[in-house]
XYZ file of C-alpha atoms in Angstrom:
533
model
C -7.671 36.029 -6.486
C -9.196 36.937 -2.763
C -11.932 39.270 -1.489
C -10.452 40.827 2.264
C -8.153 37.677 3.509
C -10.045 35.260 1.677
C -9.689 33.162 -1.086
C -12.080 32.508 -4.050
C -12.178 29.160 -4.681
C -10.229 28.030 -8.064
C -12.634 26.748 -9.491
C -15.232 29.949 -9.223
C -11.904 31.981 -9.941
C -11.557 30.222 -13.525
C -15.574 30.309 -13.867
C -15.150 34.247 -13.526
C -12.160 34.779 -15.959
C -13.677 32.656 -18.134
C -17.157 34.411 -18.807
C -16.047 37.390 -17.777
C -13.320 37.282 -21.487
C -16.362 35.416 -23.321
C -18.524 38.225 -22.220
C -16.430 41.252 -23.320
C -15.650 39.759 -26.396
C -18.505 39.192 -28.115
C -20.183 42.175 -26.766
C -17.423 44.185 -28.987
C -18.226 42.082 -31.708
C -21.932 42.089 -31.413
C -21.233 46.090 -30.950
C -19.076 46.135 -33.861
C -20.499 44.129 -36.380
C -24.025 45.654 -35.244
C -22.855 49.262 -36.955
C -20.354 47.447 -39.707
C -23.826 46.037 -40.650
C -25.674 49.299 -39.906
C -23.835 50.452 -42.374
C -23.570 48.111 -44.895
C -27.838 48.160 -45.136
C -27.572 52.015 -45.180
C -24.951 51.140 -48.011
C -27.131 48.935 -50.227
C -30.511 50.644 -49.384
C -28.601 53.660 -50.930
C -26.975 52.009 -53.487
C -30.030 50.691 -54.878
C -31.630 53.681 -54.679
C -29.504 54.733 -56.692
C -28.661 52.094 -59.979
C -33.286 53.126 -60.252
C -32.435 56.323 -59.994
C -29.985 56.569 -62.832
C -32.222 54.543 -64.881
C -35.436 56.680 -64.543
C -33.013 58.801 -65.880
C -31.814 57.622 -69.147
C -34.997 56.061 -69.376
C -36.521 58.717 -72.521
C -40.647 58.879 -71.315
C -38.404 61.210 -68.684
C -35.711 62.797 -70.813
C -39.035 63.817 -73.410
C -41.626 65.036 -70.283
C -38.953 67.331 -68.315
C -37.466 69.138 -72.134
C -40.927 69.583 -73.037
C -42.019 70.074 -69.820
C -45.373 67.394 -69.897
C -47.032 66.356 -66.216
C -48.595 64.040 -67.620
C -50.219 60.722 -66.092
C -47.273 59.084 -68.838
C -44.324 59.876 -66.398
C -46.622 59.513 -63.043
C -47.643 55.751 -64.306
C -44.011 54.947 -64.948
C -42.684 55.882 -62.139
C -45.491 54.324 -60.325
C -45.001 50.862 -61.393
C -41.077 50.939 -60.727
C -42.018 52.057 -57.497
C -44.652 49.296 -56.908
C -42.230 46.302 -58.584
C -39.214 47.906 -55.753
C -40.783 48.874 -53.193
C -39.720 52.713 -53.009
C -40.656 55.269 -50.844
C -41.227 57.238 -53.879
C -39.888 58.249 -57.567
C -40.031 62.003 -57.989
C -39.271 63.622 -61.188
C -38.232 67.820 -60.777
C -37.387 70.109 -63.529
C -34.692 72.370 -63.100
C -37.114 74.331 -60.794
C -37.262 71.588 -58.472
C -41.229 71.073 -59.406
C -41.959 67.461 -59.381
C -43.474 66.446 -62.212
C -44.062 62.753 -60.591
C -44.765 61.787 -56.578
C -47.157 59.229 -55.214
C -49.619 61.069 -54.312
C -51.142 62.961 -57.385
C -52.280 65.797 -56.001
C -48.523 66.819 -55.011
C -47.146 66.995 -58.927
C -46.461 70.305 -59.995
C -45.092 71.597 -56.313
C -42.102 72.277 -55.027
C -39.202 69.506 -53.608
C -39.386 69.115 -50.095
C -36.271 68.477 -48.171
C -33.797 71.358 -49.198
C -31.382 68.097 -50.079
C -31.883 69.031 -53.565
C -29.601 71.717 -54.755
C -26.948 69.880 -55.257
C -28.225 67.701 -58.122
C -29.369 70.644 -60.044
C -25.706 71.221 -60.326
C -25.074 68.073 -62.128
C -23.779 66.586 -58.776
C -25.189 62.736 -58.160
C -25.764 61.920 -54.180
C -27.882 60.029 -51.121
C -29.044 62.176 -48.183
C -32.215 61.396 -45.160
C -34.381 64.406 -45.001
C -38.182 63.658 -44.412
C -40.206 65.273 -46.936
C -44.308 64.709 -47.865
C -44.335 62.051 -46.415
C -41.396 61.301 -43.361
C -38.420 60.385 -43.072
C -36.369 58.714 -45.842
C -32.985 57.923 -47.032
C -32.659 59.580 -50.635
C -30.703 59.427 -53.702
C -30.449 62.313 -56.194
C -29.177 62.206 -60.645
C -29.394 64.746 -62.202
C -31.113 64.026 -66.190
C -28.923 64.887 -68.785
C -30.187 65.274 -72.853
C -28.950 64.353 -75.869
C -26.938 67.515 -76.265
C -25.459 66.430 -72.223
C -27.692 69.720 -70.774
C -29.096 68.447 -67.343
C -32.515 69.538 -67.994
C -33.764 67.765 -64.583
C -33.488 65.509 -61.478
C -34.568 61.717 -60.122
C -35.021 61.246 -56.155
C -35.197 57.898 -55.252
C -36.488 57.682 -51.236
C -36.397 54.538 -49.154
C -37.579 54.943 -45.919
C -35.986 55.364 -43.176
C -38.323 53.602 -40.880
C -37.965 49.842 -43.679
C -34.280 50.793 -43.271
C -34.077 50.524 -39.303
C -36.681 47.087 -39.013
C -33.978 45.719 -41.513
C -30.747 46.572 -39.635
C -33.318 45.125 -36.332
C -33.930 42.459 -37.889
C -29.766 41.569 -38.180
C -29.481 43.121 -34.357
C -31.310 40.496 -33.375
C -29.639 37.960 -35.772
C -26.352 39.323 -33.845
C -27.684 39.741 -30.331
C -29.167 35.894 -29.957
C -25.473 34.942 -31.285
C -23.719 36.624 -28.806
C -26.354 35.063 -26.117
C -25.493 31.974 -27.021
C -22.074 32.796 -27.152
C -22.015 33.350 -23.478
C -23.693 30.375 -22.866
C -21.732 27.785 -24.649
C -18.766 30.183 -23.015
C -20.448 29.862 -19.233
C -21.525 25.909 -20.258
C -17.440 25.109 -21.559
C -15.974 27.452 -18.765
C -17.841 24.918 -16.249
C -16.167 22.112 -18.168
C -13.084 23.470 -17.935
C -13.260 24.597 -14.784
C -14.540 20.525 -13.875
C -11.608 19.573 -14.921
C -8.769 21.109 -13.760
C -10.409 20.655 -11.056
C -10.251 17.127 -11.190
C -7.092 17.084 -12.096
C -5.370 18.489 -9.699
C -7.694 16.445 -7.556
C -9.999 19.271 -5.887
C -6.298 20.715 -3.926
C -7.070 24.689 -4.243
C -3.672 26.753 -4.903
C -2.540 26.896 -1.210
C -2.930 23.883 -0.987
C -0.630 22.653 -3.609
C 1.771 25.285 -2.936
C 1.968 23.797 0.502
C 2.280 20.607 -0.905
C 5.272 21.733 -2.912
C 6.808 23.058 0.199
C 6.509 20.318 1.888
C 7.379 18.008 -0.618
C 10.444 19.914 -0.832
C 10.803 19.820 2.810
C 11.151 16.397 3.452
C 13.283 15.544 0.306
C 15.472 18.238 1.765
C 15.259 16.022 5.328
C 16.104 12.448 4.123
C 19.862 11.290 5.250
C 19.254 9.732 1.828
C 20.003 10.931 -1.562
C 16.959 11.001 -4.124
C 16.948 11.772 -7.602
C 13.919 11.164 -10.482
C 13.892 11.233 -14.098
C 11.260 11.630 -16.112
C 9.988 9.035 -19.284
C 12.756 9.937 -21.068
C 15.390 9.468 -18.586
C 16.201 13.360 -18.015
C 16.998 13.611 -14.156
C 14.229 16.335 -12.889
C 14.443 16.630 -9.411
C 17.578 15.595 -6.982
C 17.266 16.740 -2.861
C 20.518 18.031 -1.592
C 21.516 15.048 -0.652
C 22.155 13.370 -3.141
C 23.991 16.941 -4.221
C 26.218 16.306 -1.887
C 26.817 12.422 -2.520
C 27.481 13.860 -6.411
C 29.713 16.883 -5.142
C 31.813 13.349 -2.870
C 32.300 11.583 -6.342
C 33.326 14.227 -8.099
C 30.502 14.500 -10.178
C 28.602 18.627 -11.723
C 26.273 19.729 -8.310
C 24.079 20.504 -11.378
C 22.499 17.376 -12.979
C 19.204 18.387 -13.558
C 17.651 18.645 -17.217
C 21.215 15.734 -17.785
C 19.957 12.131 -18.910
C 20.366 9.864 -16.430
C 22.754 7.625 -18.197
C 24.901 10.801 -19.395
C 25.802 11.650 -15.845
C 25.287 8.532 -13.830
C 26.739 5.869 -16.636
C 26.202 3.359 -14.039
C 23.253 4.595 -12.585
C 20.820 2.073 -14.457
C 17.299 3.968 -14.614
C 17.136 3.795 -18.466
C 16.410 -0.398 -17.661
C 13.482 0.707 -15.115
C 12.472 2.892 -17.860
C 13.116 0.212 -20.225
C 12.019 -2.576 -18.069
C 10.138 -1.998 -15.084
C 11.284 -3.803 -12.366
C 11.851 -2.362 -8.899
C 14.910 -3.134 -7.895
C 16.326 -2.646 -3.889
C 19.582 -3.148 -1.618
C 21.942 -3.144 -4.801
C 25.619 -2.334 -4.082
C 27.012 0.650 -6.564
C 28.940 2.573 -7.284
C 29.578 6.448 -8.291
C 32.741 7.291 -9.529
C 34.436 4.556 -7.174
C 32.063 5.982 -3.929
C 30.455 3.111 -2.780
C 26.838 3.467 -2.814
C 23.361 0.701 -1.695
C 20.446 1.816 -4.081
C 16.768 1.410 -4.492
C 15.059 1.941 -8.177
C 11.704 1.976 -8.901
C 9.550 3.082 -11.134
C 6.785 5.486 -11.239
C 3.108 4.356 -12.449
C 0.289 7.222 -13.010
C -2.822 5.970 -14.601
C -0.912 2.902 -15.456
C 1.647 4.574 -17.608
C 5.576 3.876 -16.665
C 5.987 8.417 -16.377
C 9.359 8.022 -14.469
C 11.727 6.489 -12.502
C 13.005 7.513 -8.997
C 16.177 5.973 -7.402
C 17.119 6.490 -3.593
C 20.649 5.560 -2.454
C 23.294 6.713 0.460
C 26.778 6.437 1.230
C 27.799 2.780 1.681
C 30.616 3.957 4.171
C 28.539 5.132 6.417
C 25.380 1.874 6.124
C 28.161 -0.051 7.299
C 30.052 2.617 9.799
C 25.921 2.501 11.404
C 25.673 -1.406 11.055
C 28.908 -2.173 12.451
C 27.056 0.432 15.627
C 23.895 -1.543 15.638
C 26.294 -5.132 15.903
C 28.041 -4.135 18.932
C 24.409 -2.776 20.070
C 23.303 -6.050 20.025
C 26.772 -7.433 20.810
C 26.674 -5.257 24.294
C 22.426 -6.470 24.876
C 22.620 -10.074 24.311
C 25.874 -9.646 26.689
C 23.634 -7.993 29.351
C 20.818 -10.861 29.034
C 23.077 -13.779 29.339
C 25.325 -11.973 32.525
C 21.781 -10.830 33.607
C 20.406 -14.840 33.451
C 23.889 -15.512 35.572
C 23.282 -12.866 37.765
C 20.330 -13.697 38.569
C 21.114 -17.438 39.772
C 24.210 -16.050 41.279
C 21.991 -13.989 43.312
C 19.191 -17.737 43.673
C 22.516 -19.477 45.230
C 24.121 -16.569 47.141
C 20.033 -16.231 48.664
C 19.902 -20.629 49.962
C 22.878 -19.873 51.412
C 22.688 -16.620 53.512
C 19.635 -18.442 54.420
C 21.146 -21.621 55.344
C 23.561 -19.254 57.370
C 26.396 -21.654 55.359
C 28.603 -18.233 55.226
C 32.236 -19.708 54.633
C 30.396 -21.785 51.437
C 28.813 -18.350 50.298
C 32.607 -16.368 50.664
C 34.241 -19.235 48.577
C 31.279 -19.168 45.950
C 31.863 -16.248 45.690
C 35.433 -15.416 44.866
C 35.414 -18.348 42.780
C 32.658 -16.497 41.056
C 34.910 -13.735 40.225
C 38.115 -15.599 39.181
C 36.014 -16.807 36.984
C 34.444 -13.171 35.010
C 38.226 -12.324 35.568
C 39.067 -14.708 34.123
C 37.081 -14.702 30.873
C 37.552 -10.940 30.247
C 41.338 -10.303 31.206
C 42.226 -13.522 28.508
C 39.802 -12.601 25.902
C 41.146 -9.133 25.986
C 43.851 -10.183 26.306
C 44.367 -12.425 22.899
C 41.561 -10.131 20.680
C 42.743 -6.683 21.138
C 39.300 -4.912 18.996
C 37.199 -4.736 22.221
C 34.001 -4.831 19.545
C 35.173 -8.081 18.625
C 36.000 -9.020 22.291
C 33.054 -8.336 23.732
C 31.276 -10.155 20.989
C 33.107 -13.166 21.512
C 32.079 -12.486 25.681
C 28.459 -11.986 25.186
C 28.528 -15.395 23.017
C 30.317 -17.451 25.867
C 27.809 -16.054 28.308
C 25.429 -17.554 25.879
C 26.565 -20.432 25.595
C 27.123 -20.839 28.866
C 23.810 -20.249 29.922
C 22.247 -22.545 26.769
C 25.035 -25.096 28.257
C 26.964 -25.656 25.228
C 31.086 -25.724 26.005
C 32.549 -23.084 23.654
C 36.405 -23.041 23.726
C 38.188 -20.573 22.389
C 41.740 -20.481 20.580
C 44.221 -18.061 19.837
C 47.248 -19.015 18.293
C 48.108 -15.938 18.509
C 46.761 -12.505 20.268
C 44.554 -10.462 16.810
C 46.135 -6.747 16.570
C 42.963 -4.246 16.649
C 42.817 -3.006 13.317
C 41.797 0.474 12.760
C 39.551 -0.718 9.308
C 36.287 -0.197 11.251
C 34.760 -1.880 7.537
C 37.465 -5.087 8.603
C 35.781 -4.657 11.930
C 32.311 -5.191 10.837
C 32.842 -8.000 8.384
C 34.991 -10.018 11.121
C 32.387 -9.534 13.556
C 29.314 -10.267 10.259
C 31.815 -13.654 9.603
C 31.581 -14.685 14.242
C 28.246 -13.824 14.486
C 27.129 -15.993 11.386
C 29.093 -19.719 12.049
C 28.719 -19.171 15.447
C 24.735 -19.411 15.488
C 24.205 -21.955 13.485
C 27.124 -23.899 15.464
C 24.771 -23.263 17.997
C 21.970 -24.221 16.609
C 23.318 -27.018 15.276
C 24.060 -28.941 18.753
C 20.828 -27.991 20.058
C 19.776 -31.207 19.866
C 22.902 -33.416 21.204
C 23.327 -34.574 24.758
C 26.735 -32.832 24.726
C 26.681 -29.185 23.016
C 29.938 -27.835 21.670
C 31.121 -25.615 18.940
C 34.758 -24.804 18.893
C 36.562 -21.906 17.078
C 39.641 -21.184 16.495
C 41.684 -17.992 15.276
C 44.839 -18.087 13.944
C 47.120 -15.503 12.896
C 50.694 -14.833 10.804
C 51.048 -11.399 10.246
C 49.916 -11.012 6.948
C 45.971 -13.452 6.802
C 43.669 -14.421 9.785
C 42.057 -17.518 9.769
C 38.802 -17.817 11.675
C 37.825 -21.777 11.970
C 34.649 -22.546 13.755
C 33.796 -26.333 14.604
C 30.680 -27.926 15.689
C 30.193 -31.686 17.387
C 26.253 -31.676 15.450
C 24.664 -33.934 13.278
C 26.127 -31.823 9.670
C 24.664 -30.751 6.603
C 21.820 -32.911 4.515
C 23.610 -33.355 1.549
C 20.401 -31.931 -0.934
C 21.292 -28.854 0.241
C 25.430 -28.699 0.502
C 25.834 -26.996 -2.834
C 23.458 -24.864 -2.543
C 23.886 -23.670 1.338
C 25.279 -20.190 0.804
C 21.760 -19.362 -1.409
C 20.479 -17.197 0.258
C 16.743 -19.550 -0.038
C 17.994 -22.356 0.929
C 18.089 -22.956 4.773
C 17.997 -25.507 7.724
C 15.814 -23.265 9.520
C 12.629 -23.000 7.717
C 11.474 -19.886 6.482
C 12.491 -16.455 6.397
C 15.939 -17.568 7.810
C 19.359 -18.188 4.982
C 20.130 -15.280 4.611
C 23.158 -16.096 6.666
C 25.688 -17.462 5.381
C 24.608 -15.664 2.536
C 26.117 -12.458 4.315
C 29.691 -14.613 5.627
C 30.163 -15.536 1.328
C 29.534 -11.194 1.239
C 31.908 -10.138 3.925
C 34.532 -13.340 3.173
C 34.439 -11.591 -0.659
C 34.504 -7.576 0.969
C 37.657 -8.475 2.917
C 38.786 -10.932 -0.600
C 38.722 -14.012 1.227
C 37.777 -17.838 0.765
C 35.852 -20.318 2.641
C 34.859 -23.927 2.585
C 33.275 -25.566 4.721
C 33.248 -29.658 5.766
C 30.291 -31.712 7.403
C 29.685 -35.048 7.956
C 27.693 -37.192 10.641
C 30.093 -35.628 13.177
C 29.849 -32.447 13.236
C 31.248 -29.205 10.366
C 34.097 -27.469 10.279
C 33.817 -23.974 8.696
C 37.094 -22.181 7.690
C 37.538 -18.969 6.227
C 40.984 -17.552 5.264
C 41.341 -13.480 4.748
C 44.516 -11.100 4.232
C 44.553 -9.353 7.557
C 47.040 -6.266 9.126
C 47.262 -4.567 11.637
C 46.378 -0.904 11.506
C 48.809 1.348 13.389
C 47.813 5.102 13.550
C 50.517 7.682 13.296
């Protein structure tokens, strides 16, 4: 509801709407009750008057007086007593000419009945009417009087003051009005409480703000690169963003998952298990119809109660490509850092030689450095055809030279490039972690030496990394591939775990031998050159 360009607060609208409905309903009900009550009172009073008139009409005293046309005190006294007992305005007995035989005012006995509404009763009819007589306006009941032979000999009229009828009606109206007022007050209080509760449930947000939040939420859901689905506490899918639909279609599933059971639509989603045991799961590997994905599953808790669960997932192939890109960037960064440090040292040497004017020695030094760089680049590029792996090994050689580690690289047969980016990523993971661990193992040694051997026979590749460190402590050898175990301290222990996962992904095997003279890690996995057509 709005006036002009300004919207009324939802709380105000609810109060106004509920109060309006309550007031209109009570007013209509009150009017109907008042009309019905007034009619009921008039009808009741009329029946009461008619009952008295009928009783008087069959009284022998009245019949005898009318037959003999007597206007004695007996009829007057009789009707007077009944009138006082029943609180009637008057009880009049009249003959067939409308002449009164009784009246509350004795002076009017013997005179004609006034009102003009007595004609029908003298014709033998009984009825009620409203008219004004000598005692004022009244509600009158008329009843004919018959003798024993059935001949009409007169009539009886019983009157009730309209003022008393109105007073009874007004009394009933006051009760109705009081009830209406109480109902309106209760309705207003209820409207205020209802509006307050709705406002609290909506966290004080107005409909426009809620609509804006909904649009923003939908925009956010549709903009993320991860698939998102949510289920309620009955394990029914209630939310699925565009990326999730895209992945479902890629996996060959129905693109309309809303309303379906999660365990039927996605048997491996494990969302039902999250509902049964509300514990978050992060970075779990799974698949959808064979499509590998990386999944997070989190329970939704509202007001201390489990309301559902949400799952975010992404195509693992894309994640691996991204990881490969990041690995390549880190490799190039390491290489640049090491080469920058070497270059700065070289510049210092050149500056010193120029200052001392040792030009011949400077020329010889520059030739030697140029030849060394060209030799390293060409030698690694010749034996390792994959540029990512070659660049990675080149950066490790620069790092080793910077840290005074003697790094020996031996390749028995040139390793061909592979078009399988996933395999390249796994090889980088294996080499990177094993070489880093070897560097850490020899950092306290006076003579630091790390040997890397890559053997390729056309069907399989064997990577061996050997160091001359102190060896792996005996107490952790059996737990070496557990992420909670590391010789480097806290927040470590993930390197060999990642190596193990990569070896398993390549369907390979890993083994190690360690002693106080050093450690040797050996990895064997299938490897074939993949040529594009």
